[in-house]
């Protein structure tokens, strides 16, 4: 579960730590100034606008107290800070429609915000855009237990949906470290990947329908609850990964697979990344239909998780760690499969040490080693985050190359991620914000990734921070088509400006 920063700090015994790296909200530089952005030609929120919003939402749906608005302006990483003075909290699709219709007529810019756990600055204003928070849109609309199809509002928190489904023997088809705060609408808008994409696939396949409100207030009802629907273009896909630039997702329908009865996790130590790859290929071959995750971390990640989250290493120290999870319906069968897999990789010398968890508490404990890396790194220093897809043949090379490039300036360079999906999280930690350090990483890292046919954003999206690098992963013809789609959906460019498109 994602903890609040205060809880994280407590978990890290924060009184003994130098807190110089964890910024207070007021210490985060203003995005507009720091990145030298020019404000678009938008109106400013007036008293009359506030009256209109209050008439739509009631006074409890309109937040203007600067103290309360503050957290909506800043991202989880404390890298970007906007200057919005208004947060709107609708409860219904009709209210979202009225708000956007008004904003469009007045040319007021709007940022949709879910759980605000995004890692590319997409959910925060750059200037004074109005924050449209979906936090109160948290109703389950229906659950077809036979087909395993959930329809809900977009502001439902992922972990709460998963908890509700567990009581019915079902689960959400995605899981991520931010599950305690992120919302399903935010997950769909970023097309979040997460820890079990390997098994359940991308949200592009799991989301069956989307209801979205367009910039002019039009409600686009693509809320199908059918698995099969070949009636022309699949418009809902534009909102999956649309990062709030084409419409505000208000409701969606999603497949919910059966909750596995038996879950086992193996956590293993490897001498080099070649061995991690062999763990992965062997797991695919020997665990087949019960394999649900293959993740990895390097020893630098293990060190920070131990230091800041006080999670001791469950096995002997190794340069690399691989986590393999099985999920199935027959405990005995799954354990037997996992045991033969473990015997094989031990005999072959593919792993040097390992431990297995079969009960829920221990399973969760091993997962924490992997899930809490992002939180631990935030406590270690100023984090430069990269989220790339790469062929496994060159996957970890990038970490080694960057580590060498920044060795005189950075505190540490770590690699971890969803190795089973070819998705690498490369984080560089510095003592302070440093242009020298940034210039050693960018644009080199993006060029290198593009030259190996990778993606410069595997799962976090482009948001504000990566938008200008889109051409590294998309042709100019493709970007031109994206711009035309944007114009068609939002001719006044009021929805999430400065994001996704360069
Ligand atoms: P927000 O951060 O609020 O918004 C993200 C984007 O979506 C913004 O552009 C926003 O404008 C838009 N948006 C939000 N709601 C709507 C809506 N209803 N309609 C239209 N646009 C909307 N990501 C992964 O992919 N995989 C991971 O494993 C993963 N792990 C994480 C672990 C941690 C500890 C943290 C902090 C983040 C992690 N993330 C991960 C990133 C983040 O959690 C995901 O991107 C998540 O899907 C964002 O959901 P949110 O509700 O917080 O969205
Ligand atoms: C994860 O997989 C998230 O833990 C966060 O996507 C990755 O912090 C990161 O770089
Ligand atoms: Zn991830």
Coordinates of C-alpha atoms and ligand atoms in Angstrom, one line a residue:
X1 CA 0.0 0.0 0.0
X2 CA 1.2 3.4 -0.8
X3 CA 1.9 5.2 2.5
X4 CA 1.7 8.9 3.0
X5 CA 5.1 10.7 2.9
X6 CA 4.8 11.2 6.7
X7 CA 4.3 7.5 7.2
X8 CA 7.2 6.8 5.0
X9 CA 9.4 9.1 6.9
X10 CA 8.3 7.5 10.2
X11 CA 9.1 4.1 8.7
X12 CA 12.5 5.4 7.9
X13 CA 13.2 6.6 11.4
X14 CA 13.2 10.1 9.9
X15 CA 14.4 11.9 13.0
X16 CA 17.9 10.4 12.4
X17 CA 17.9 11.3 8.7
X18 CA 19.0 14.4 7.0
X19 CA 15.7 15.7 5.7
X20 CA 17.3 18.0 3.2
X21 CA 16.2 15.8 0.2
X22 CA 12.6 15.5 1.0
X23 CA 11.1 18.8 0.0
X24 CA 8.2 20.5 1.6
X25 CA 5.5 21.6 -0.9
X26 CA 6.6 25.2 -0.7
X27 CA 10.2 24.2 -1.6
X28 CA 9.3 22.6 -4.9
X29 CA 10.2 25.1 -7.7
X30 CA 7.3 26.4 -9.7
X31 CA 7.1 24.4 -12.9
X32 CA 6.4 27.4 -15.1
X33 CA 9.5 29.2 -13.9
X34 CA 11.8 26.2 -13.6
X35 CA 11.1 24.9 -17.1
X36 CA 10.5 28.3 -18.6
X37 CA 7.1 27.6 -20.0
X38 CA 4.9 30.2 -21.7
X39 CA 1.3 30.4 -20.4
X40 CA -1.4 29.6 -23.1
X41 CA -4.0 32.2 -24.0
X42 CA -6.5 31.2 -21.3
X43 CA -8.9 33.2 -19.2
X44 CA -8.3 33.5 -15.4
X45 CA -10.8 32.2 -12.9
X46 CA -13.1 35.0 -11.8
X47 CA -15.6 35.4 -8.9
X48 CA -18.4 34.8 -11.4
X49 CA -16.8 31.5 -12.5
X50 CA -16.5 30.4 -8.8
X51 CA -20.2 31.2 -8.4
X52 CA -21.0 29.1 -11.4
X53 CA -19.0 26.2 -10.0
X54 CA -20.6 26.5 -6.6
X55 CA -24.1 26.4 -8.3
X56 CA -23.1 23.2 -10.0
X57 CA -21.3 21.5 -7.1
X58 CA -22.4 23.1 -3.9
X59 CA -19.8 24.8 -1.8
X60 CA -18.3 21.5 -0.6
X61 CA -17.3 20.7 -4.2
X62 CA -15.2 23.9 -4.7
X63 CA -11.9 24.2 -2.8
X64 CA -10.2 27.6 -2.8
X65 CA -8.4 27.7 0.5
X66 CA -4.7 27.9 -0.5
X67 CA -3.7 25.5 2.3
X68 CA -6.1 22.9 1.0
X69 CA -5.4 23.5 -2.7
X70 CA -1.6 23.2 -2.1
X71 CA -1.2 19.4 -2.3
X72 CA -3.1 19.2 -5.6
X73 CA -0.5 21.5 -7.2
X74 CA 2.4 19.2 -6.4
X75 CA 3.3 15.7 -7.6
X76 CA 4.2 12.6 -5.6
X77 CA 7.9 13.1 -6.5
X78 CA 7.9 16.7 -5.5
X79 CA 9.4 17.7 -8.9
X80 CA 6.6 19.9 -10.3
X81 CA 4.5 22.6 -8.8
X82 CA 1.6 24.5 -10.3
X83 CA -0.2 27.6 -9.2
X84 CA -3.8 26.7 -9.3
X85 CA -6.2 28.4 -6.9
X86 CA -9.2 26.2 -7.5
X87 CA -10.0 22.5 -7.1
X88 CA -13.4 21.2 -8.2
X89 CA -14.7 17.9 -6.9
X90 CA -17.7 16.7 -8.8
X91 CA -19.7 13.5 -7.9
X92 CA -21.5 12.9 -11.2
X93 CA -21.0 12.8 -14.9
X94 CA -23.6 15.5 -15.3
X95 CA -21.6 17.8 -13.0
X96 CA -18.4 17.1 -15.0
X97 CA -20.2 17.9 -18.2
X98 CA -21.5 21.2 -16.8
X99 CA -18.1 22.2 -15.5
X100 CA -16.3 21.5 -18.8
X101 CA -19.0 23.2 -20.8
X102 CA -18.6 26.3 -18.8
X103 CA -14.7 26.1 -18.9
X104 CA -14.8 25.6 -22.6
X105 CA -17.0 28.6 -23.2
X106 CA -14.8 30.8 -20.9
X107 CA -11.6 29.2 -22.2
X108 CA -10.4 28.1 -18.8
X109 CA -7.8 25.4 -18.7
X110 CA -8.4 22.2 -16.7
X111 CA -6.2 19.4 -15.3
X112 CA -8.0 16.2 -14.5
X113 CA -6.5 14.6 -11.4
X114 CA -7.1 11.2 -9.8
X115 CA -4.9 9.9 -7.0
X116 CA -2.0 12.2 -8.0
X117 CA 0.5 9.4 -7.9
X118 CA 1.6 9.9 -11.5
X119 CA 5.4 10.1 -12.0
X120 CA 5.6 12.3 -15.1
X121 CA 4.0 15.5 -13.8
X122 CA 0.8 14.9 -15.8
X123 CA -1.7 15.4 -13.0
X124 CA -0.6 18.8 -11.8
X125 CA -1.2 22.3 -13.2
X126 CA 1.7 24.1 -14.8
X127 CA 0.1 27.5 -14.3
X128 CA -3.3 28.3 -12.9
X129 CA -5.3 25.5 -14.6
X130 CA -8.3 24.4 -12.6
X131 CA -7.8 21.0 -10.9
X132 CA -10.8 18.7 -11.6
X133 CA -10.4 16.0 -9.0
X134 CA -12.3 12.7 -9.4
X135 CA -11.9 11.7 -5.7
X136 CA -15.6 11.9 -4.9
X137 CA -16.6 9.9 -8.0
X138 CA -16.1 6.7 -6.2
X139 CA -19.2 4.7 -6.6
X140 CA -19.4 1.1 -7.9
X141 CA -22.1 1.1 -10.5
X142 CA -22.5 -2.7 -11.1
X143 CA -20.7 -6.0 -10.9
X144 CA -21.6 -8.9 -13.1
X145 CA -20.2 -11.8 -11.0
X146 CA -20.8 -14.4 -13.7
X147 CA -19.0 -12.6 -16.4
X148 CA -16.5 -10.9 -14.1
X149 CA -17.3 -7.4 -15.3
X150 CA -17.2 -4.4 -13.0
X151 CA -18.6 -1.0 -13.9
X152 CA -17.6 1.9 -11.7
X153 CA -16.9 5.6 -11.5
X154 CA -13.4 6.7 -12.3
X155 CA -12.5 7.9 -8.8
X156 CA -12.6 4.5 -7.1
X157 CA -9.3 3.7 -5.4
X158 CA -7.6 0.6 -7.0
X159 CA -7.0 -1.1 -3.6
X160 CA -10.5 -0.5 -2.5
X161 CA -11.9 -2.0 -5.7
X162 CA -9.6 -5.0 -5.3
X163 CA -10.7 -5.5 -1.7
X164 CA -14.4 -5.3 -2.6
X165 CA -13.9 -7.8 -5.5
X166 CA -11.9 -10.2 -3.2
X167 CA -15.1 -10.8 -1.2
X168 CA -16.7 -12.1 -4.5
X169 CA -13.8 -14.3 -5.4
X170 CA -12.6 -11.8 -8.1
X171 CA -9.7 -9.3 -8.4
X172 CA -8.6 -6.3 -10.4
X173 CA -6.5 -7.2 -13.4
X174 CA -3.7 -4.8 -12.4
X175 CA -1.7 -4.1 -9.3
X176 CA 0.9 -1.5 -8.5
X177 CA 2.8 0.0 -5.6
X178 CA 0.6 3.0 -5.5
X179 CA -2.6 1.0 -5.2
X180 CA -3.6 2.5 -1.9
X181 CA -4.0 6.0 -3.5
X182 CA -4.2 5.7 -7.3
X183 CA -7.7 5.7 -8.8
X184 CA -8.9 3.4 -11.6
X185 CA -9.6 6.5 -13.8
X186 CA -6.0 7.5 -13.4
X187 CA -4.8 4.0 -14.1
X188 CA -6.8 3.9 -17.3
X189 CA -5.8 7.4 -18.3
X190 CA -2.1 6.4 -18.0
X191 CA -2.7 2.8 -19.2
X192 CA -0.7 1.8 -16.1
X193 CA 1.2 -1.5 -16.4
X194 CA 2.3 -2.6 -13.0
X195 CA 3.2 -5.9 -11.4
X196 CA 1.0 -8.4 -13.1
X197 CA 0.7 -7.3 -16.7
X198 CA 2.7 -10.4 -17.6
X199 CA -0.3 -12.5 -16.6
X200 CA -3.4 -10.4 -17.2
X201 CA -2.3 -8.2 -20.0
X202 CA -2.6 -4.5 -20.6
X203 CA -5.5 -2.3 -19.7
X204 CA -6.1 -1.9 -23.4
X205 CA -7.4 -5.4 -23.3
X206 CA -9.1 -5.4 -19.9
X207 CA -11.1 -2.2 -20.2
X208 CA -14.3 -3.0 -22.0
X209 CA -15.9 0.4 -22.0
X210 CA -15.3 4.1 -21.1
X211 CA -17.6 7.0 -20.5
X212 CA -15.8 10.3 -20.9
X213 CA -16.7 13.9 -20.9
X214 CA -15.1 15.9 -23.8
X215 CA -13.8 19.4 -23.4
X216 CA -17.0 21.0 -24.5
X217 CA -19.1 19.0 -22.1
X218 CA -20.3 16.4 -24.5
X219 CA -20.7 13.0 -22.8
X220 CA -19.1 10.3 -25.0
X221 CA -20.8 7.0 -24.0
X222 CA -18.6 4.1 -25.0
X223 CA -19.4 2.2 -21.8
X224 CA -19.9 -1.2 -23.4
X225 CA -19.9 -4.2 -21.0
X226 CA -19.4 -6.7 -23.7
X227 CA -16.1 -8.6 -24.4
X228 CA -16.8 -8.5 -28.1
X229 CA -17.9 -5.3 -29.9
X230 CA -16.6 -4.8 -33.5
X231 CA -18.9 -2.0 -34.4
X232 CA -16.3 0.3 -36.1
X233 CA -13.5 2.3 -34.5
X234 CA -12.7 1.5 -30.9
X235 CA -12.9 5.1 -29.6
X236 CA -12.5 4.2 -26.0
X237 CA -8.8 3.3 -26.7
X238 CA -8.2 7.0 -27.2
X239 CA -8.9 7.6 -23.5
X240 CA -6.8 4.6 -22.4
X241 CA -3.4 6.3 -22.0
X242 CA -4.9 9.6 -23.1
X243 CA -3.5 11.3 -19.9
X244 CA -6.5 13.5 -19.6
X245 CA -5.8 15.4 -22.8
X246 CA -8.9 14.2 -24.8
X247 CA -11.6 14.0 -22.1
X248 CA -12.3 13.3 -18.5
X249 CA -13.0 9.6 -17.9
X250 CA -16.1 9.5 -15.6
X251 CA -16.9 5.8 -15.6
X252 CA -15.5 2.6 -17.1
X253 CA -16.2 -1.1 -17.3
X254 CA -13.4 -3.6 -16.8
X255 CA -12.7 -7.4 -16.7
X256 CA -12.1 -8.8 -13.3
X257 CA -10.5 -12.2 -13.3
X258 CA -11.1 -14.9 -10.7
X259 CA -8.9 -14.4 -7.6
X260 CA -6.3 -17.1 -7.5
X261 CA -6.7 -19.5 -4.6
X262 CA -3.0 -20.2 -4.3
X263 CA -0.3 -17.6 -4.6
X264 CA 3.4 -18.4 -4.1
X265 CA 6.4 -16.1 -4.4
X266 CA 10.1 -17.1 -4.9
X267 CA 12.7 -14.5 -4.2
X268 CA 16.2 -15.3 -5.5
X269 CA 19.7 -14.0 -5.7
X270 CA 21.6 -14.0 -9.0
X271 CA 25.3 -13.2 -9.7
X272 CA 24.6 -11.2 -12.9
X273 CA 21.9 -10.0 -15.1
X274 CA 22.4 -12.9 -17.5
X275 CA 21.2 -15.2 -14.7
X276 CA 18.1 -12.9 -14.1
X277 CA 17.2 -13.5 -17.8
X278 CA 17.6 -17.2 -17.4
X279 CA 15.3 -17.2 -14.4
X280 CA 12.8 -15.4 -16.6
X281 CA 13.0 -17.8 -19.6
X282 CA 13.0 -20.8 -17.3
X283 CA 10.0 -19.5 -15.4
X284 CA 8.1 -19.1 -18.6
X285 CA 9.0 -22.5 -19.8
X286 CA 8.5 -24.4 -16.5
X287 CA 5.7 -22.4 -14.8
X288 CA 3.6 -21.6 -17.9
X289 CA 0.0 -21.0 -17.1
X290 CA 0.5 -20.3 -13.3
X291 CA 3.3 -17.7 -13.8
X292 CA 1.9 -14.3 -12.7
X293 CA 5.0 -12.0 -12.3
X294 CA 8.7 -11.8 -13.0
X295 CA 10.3 -8.7 -11.5
X296 CA 14.0 -7.9 -10.7
X297 CA 16.0 -5.4 -8.7
X298 CA 19.7 -4.8 -8.3
X299 CA 21.7 -4.7 -5.1
X300 CA 21.5 -0.9 -4.9
X301 CA 17.7 -1.1 -4.7
X302 CA 17.9 -3.7 -2.0
X303 CA 20.3 -1.4 0.0
X304 CA 17.9 1.6 0.0
X305 CA 14.9 -0.5 0.8
X306 CA 16.8 -1.9 3.8
X307 CA 18.1 1.4 4.9
X308 CA 15.0 3.6 4.5
X309 CA 12.1 1.1 5.0
X310 CA 13.9 -1.1 7.5
X311 CA 13.2 -4.2 5.4
X312 CA 16.0 -6.7 6.0
X313 CA 17.3 -8.7 3.0
X314 CA 15.4 -12.1 3.1
X315 CA 18.3 -13.9 1.5
X316 CA 22.1 -13.5 1.4
X317 CA 23.4 -10.5 -0.4
X318 CA 23.6 -10.8 -4.2
X319 CA 24.3 -8.4 -7.1
X320 CA 20.8 -9.0 -8.5
X321 CA 17.4 -10.3 -7.2
X322 CA 14.6 -11.9 -9.1
X323 CA 11.0 -12.3 -7.9
X324 CA 8.8 -14.9 -9.4
X325 CA 5.2 -15.3 -8.5
X326 CA 2.8 -18.1 -9.3
X327 CA -1.0 -17.7 -9.1
X328 CA -3.4 -20.6 -9.6
X329 CA -6.3 -22.6 -8.4
X330 CA -4.6 -25.8 -7.1
X331 CA -2.2 -25.2 -4.3
X332 CA -0.6 -28.6 -4.4
X333 CA -0.1 -28.5 -8.2
X334 CA 1.3 -25.0 -8.1
X335 CA 3.8 -25.7 -5.3
X336 CA 4.9 -28.9 -7.0
X337 CA 5.6 -26.9 -10.2
X338 CA 7.4 -24.1 -8.3
X339 CA 9.5 -26.7 -6.4
X340 CA 10.7 -28.4 -9.6
X341 CA 11.5 -24.9 -11.1
X342 CA 13.5 -24.0 -8.1
X343 CA 15.3 -27.3 -8.0
X344 CA 16.2 -26.9 -11.7
X345 CA 17.5 -23.4 -11.4
X346 CA 19.5 -24.2 -8.2
X347 CA 21.0 -27.3 -9.9
X348 CA 21.9 -25.3 -13.0
X349 CA 23.6 -22.6 -10.9
X350 CA 21.2 -20.0 -12.2
X351 CA 20.6 -18.7 -8.7
X352 CA 22.8 -18.6 -5.7
X353 CA 20.3 -18.3 -2.9
X354 CA 16.5 -18.1 -2.6
X355 CA 13.5 -18.2 -0.3
X356 CA 9.9 -19.1 -1.0
X357 CA 6.7 -17.7 0.5
X358 CA 3.4 -19.6 0.4
X359 CA 1.4 -17.8 3.2
X360 CA -0.1 -14.4 2.5
X361 CA 1.9 -12.5 5.1
X362 CA 5.2 -13.8 3.8
X363 CA 4.1 -13.3 0.2
X364 CA 3.4 -9.6 1.0
X365 CA 6.7 -9.3 2.8
X366 CA 8.7 -10.5 -0.2
X367 CA 6.7 -8.2 -2.5
X368 CA 7.5 -5.2 -0.3
X369 CA 11.2 -5.6 -1.3
X370 CA 10.2 -4.8 -4.8
X371 CA 7.1 -2.5 -4.3
X372 CA 8.7 0.0 -1.9
X373 CA 11.8 0.8 -4.0
X374 CA 10.3 4.0 -5.4
X375 CA 9.4 5.2 -1.9
X376 CA 12.9 4.3 -0.5
X377 CA 14.6 6.1 -3.4
X378 CA 12.6 9.3 -2.6
X379 CA 14.1 9.3 0.9
X380 CA 17.6 8.7 -0.4
X381 CA 17.9 11.9 -2.4
X382 CA 16.8 13.8 -5.5
X383 CA 15.6 11.2 -7.9
X384 CA 15.8 11.3 -11.7
X385 CA 13.3 8.7 -13.0
X386 CA 13.3 6.8 -16.3
X387 CA 10.9 4.2 -17.4
X388 CA 11.9 2.5 -20.6
X389 CA 11.1 -0.6 -22.7
X390 CA 14.1 -2.3 -24.1
X391 CA 14.9 -5.7 -25.7
X392 CA 16.3 -8.0 -23.0
X393 CA 19.5 -8.4 -24.9
X394 CA 20.5 -4.8 -24.0
X395 CA 18.2 -4.2 -21.1
X396 CA 20.6 -3.8 -18.1
X397 CA 23.4 -2.4 -20.3
X398 CA 21.7 1.0 -20.1
X399 CA 22.0 1.0 -16.3
X400 CA 25.7 0.2 -16.5
X401 CA 26.3 2.8 -19.1
X402 CA 24.4 5.5 -17.2
X403 CA 26.1 4.5 -13.9
X404 CA 29.5 5.0 -15.6
X405 CA 28.5 8.4 -17.1
X406 CA 27.3 9.9 -13.9
X407 CA 29.7 8.2 -11.4
X408 CA 31.4 11.4 -10.4
X409 CA 28.2 13.4 -9.8
X410 CA 25.4 11.0 -8.7
X411 CA 24.9 9.3 -5.4
X412 CA 23.7 6.1 -7.0
X413 CA 22.2 4.6 -10.2
X414 CA 19.7 1.8 -9.7
X415 CA 17.9 -0.6 -12.1
X416 CA 14.7 -2.5 -11.3
X417 CA 11.4 -3.3 -12.9
X418 CA 9.1 -5.5 -14.8
X419 CA 11.7 -7.6 -16.5
X420 CA 9.0 -10.0 -17.7
X421 CA 7.5 -7.1 -19.8
X422 CA 10.9 -5.7 -21.0
X423 CA 10.2 -2.6 -18.8
X424 CA 13.2 -1.1 -17.0
X425 CA 13.0 1.5 -14.2
X426 CA 16.3 3.3 -14.2
X427 CA 16.6 5.8 -11.4
X428 CA 19.6 8.1 -10.7
X429 CA 19.8 9.6 -7.3
X430 CA 21.7 12.8 -6.7
X431 CA 22.4 14.9 -3.5
X432 CA 20.8 18.0 -4.9
X433 CA 19.2 19.2 -8.1
X434 CA 22.0 19.4 -10.6
X435 CA 21.9 20.6 -14.2
X436 CA 25.3 18.9 -14.7
X437 CA 23.9 15.6 -13.7
X438 CA 20.7 16.0 -15.8
X439 CA 22.8 16.9 -18.8
X440 CA 24.8 13.7 -18.4
X441 CA 21.7 11.7 -18.5
X442 CA 19.4 13.5 -21.0
X443 CA 19.1 13.4 -24.0
X444 CA 21.7 10.6 -24.1
X445 CA 19.4 8.1 -22.4
X446 CA 16.5 8.8 -24.7
X447 CA 18.8 8.6 -27.8
X448 CA 20.2 5.3 -26.6
X449 CA 16.8 3.9 -26.0
X450 CA 15.5 5.0 -29.4
X451 CA 18.6 3.6 -31.1
X452 CA 17.8 0.2 -29.6
X453 CA 14.1 0.4 -30.7
X454 CA 12.9 0.8 -27.2
X455 CA 10.2 3.1 -25.8
X456 CA 11.1 6.2 -23.8
X457 CA 8.0 5.7 -21.7
X458 CA 7.0 2.1 -21.1
X459 CA 4.2 2.6 -18.6
X460 CA 4.2 6.0 -16.9
X461 CA 3.2 8.1 -19.9
X462 CA 4.6 11.4 -21.2
X463 CA 2.9 13.9 -18.9
X464 CA 4.7 17.2 -18.6
X465 CA 8.2 15.8 -18.1
X466 CA 8.5 13.6 -21.2
X467 CA 6.3 15.3 -23.7
X468 CA 9.1 16.9 -25.6
X469 CA 10.8 13.5 -26.1
X470 CA 7.8 12.0 -27.9
X471 CA 9.7 12.0 -31.3
X472 CA 12.1 9.4 -29.8
X473 CA 9.3 6.9 -29.9
X474 CA 6.8 8.2 -32.4
X475 CA 7.2 9.3 -36.0
X476 CA 6.4 12.9 -36.9
X477 CA 3.5 11.6 -39.0
X478 CA 2.1 9.8 -36.0
X479 CA 2.5 12.9 -33.8
X480 CA 0.7 15.0 -36.4
X481 CA -2.2 12.6 -36.4
X482 CA -2.2 12.8 -32.6
X483 CA -2.3 16.6 -32.8
X484 CA -5.3 16.4 -35.2
X485 CA -7.1 14.1 -32.9
X486 CA -6.5 16.5 -30.0
X487 CA -7.9 19.4 -32.1
X488 CA -11.0 17.4 -33.0
X489 CA -11.7 16.5 -29.3
X490 CA -10.6 19.8 -27.7
X491 CA -10.5 22.6 -30.2
X492 CA -9.8 25.2 -27.5
X493 CA -7.0 23.1 -26.0
X494 CA -8.4 23.5 -22.5
X495 CA -7.8 19.9 -21.3
X496 CA -4.5 19.3 -19.7
X497 CA -2.4 21.7 -21.7
X498 CA 1.4 21.5 -21.8
X499 CA 1.1 17.7 -21.5
X500 CA 1.7 14.6 -23.7
X501 CA 2.0 16.5 -27.0
X502 CA 5.1 18.6 -27.6
Ligands
LIG1 P1 -3.0 10.8 -11.5 O1 -1.6 10.8 -11.1 O2 -3.9 11.7 -10.7 O3 -3.1 11.2 -13.0 C1 -2.3 10.6 -14.0 C2 -2.7 11.2 -15.4 O4 -4.0 10.8 -15.7 C3 -2.7 12.7 -15.5 O5 -2.3 13.1 -16.8 C4 -4.2 13.1 -15.2 O6 -4.5 14.3 -15.8 C5 -4.9 11.9 -15.9 N1 -6.1 11.5 -15.2 C6 -6.3 11.1 -14.0 N2 -7.6 10.7 -13.8 C7 -8.3 11.0 -14.9 C8 -9.6 10.9 -15.4 N3 -10.6 10.4 -14.6 N4 -9.9 11.2 -16.7 C9 -8.9 11.7 -17.5 N5 -7.6 11.8 -17.1 C10 -7.3 11.5 -15.9 N6 2.6 3.2 -12.8 C11 2.6 2.0 -13.6 O7 2.3 2.1 -14.7 N7 3.1 0.9 -13.0 C12 3.6 0.8 -11.8 O8 4.0 -0.3 -11.3 C13 3.5 1.9 -11.0 N8 3.9 1.9 -9.7 C14 3.9 3.0 -8.9 C15 4.4 3.0 -7.6 C16 4.4 4.1 -6.8 C17 4.9 4.1 -5.4 C18 4.0 5.4 -7.4 C19 4.0 6.6 -6.6 C20 3.5 5.4 -8.7 C21 3.5 4.3 -9.5 N9 3.0 4.3 -10.8 C22 3.1 3.2 -11.6 C23 2.6 5.6 -11.4 C24 1.1 5.9 -11.1 O9 0.7 5.3 -9.9 C25 0.2 5.4 -12.2 O10 0.5 6.2 -13.3 C26 -1.3 5.5 -11.9 O11 -2.0 4.9 -12.9 C27 -1.8 7.0 -11.7 O12 -3.1 7.0 -11.2 P2 -3.7 8.2 -10.4 O13 -5.1 8.0 -10.1 O14 -2.8 8.6 -9.3 O15 -3.6 9.3 -11.5
LIG2 C1 7.3 0.5 -10.1 O1 7.2 -0.4 -10.9 C2 6.8 1.9 -10.5 O2 7.7 0.4 -8.9 C3 7.7 3.0 -10.1 O3 6.4 1.9 -11.9 C4 9.0 3.0 -10.9 O4 9.8 4.6 -9.4 C5 9.9 4.1 -10.5 O5 10.8 4.4 -11.3
LIG3 ZN1 6.6 0.0 -12.9

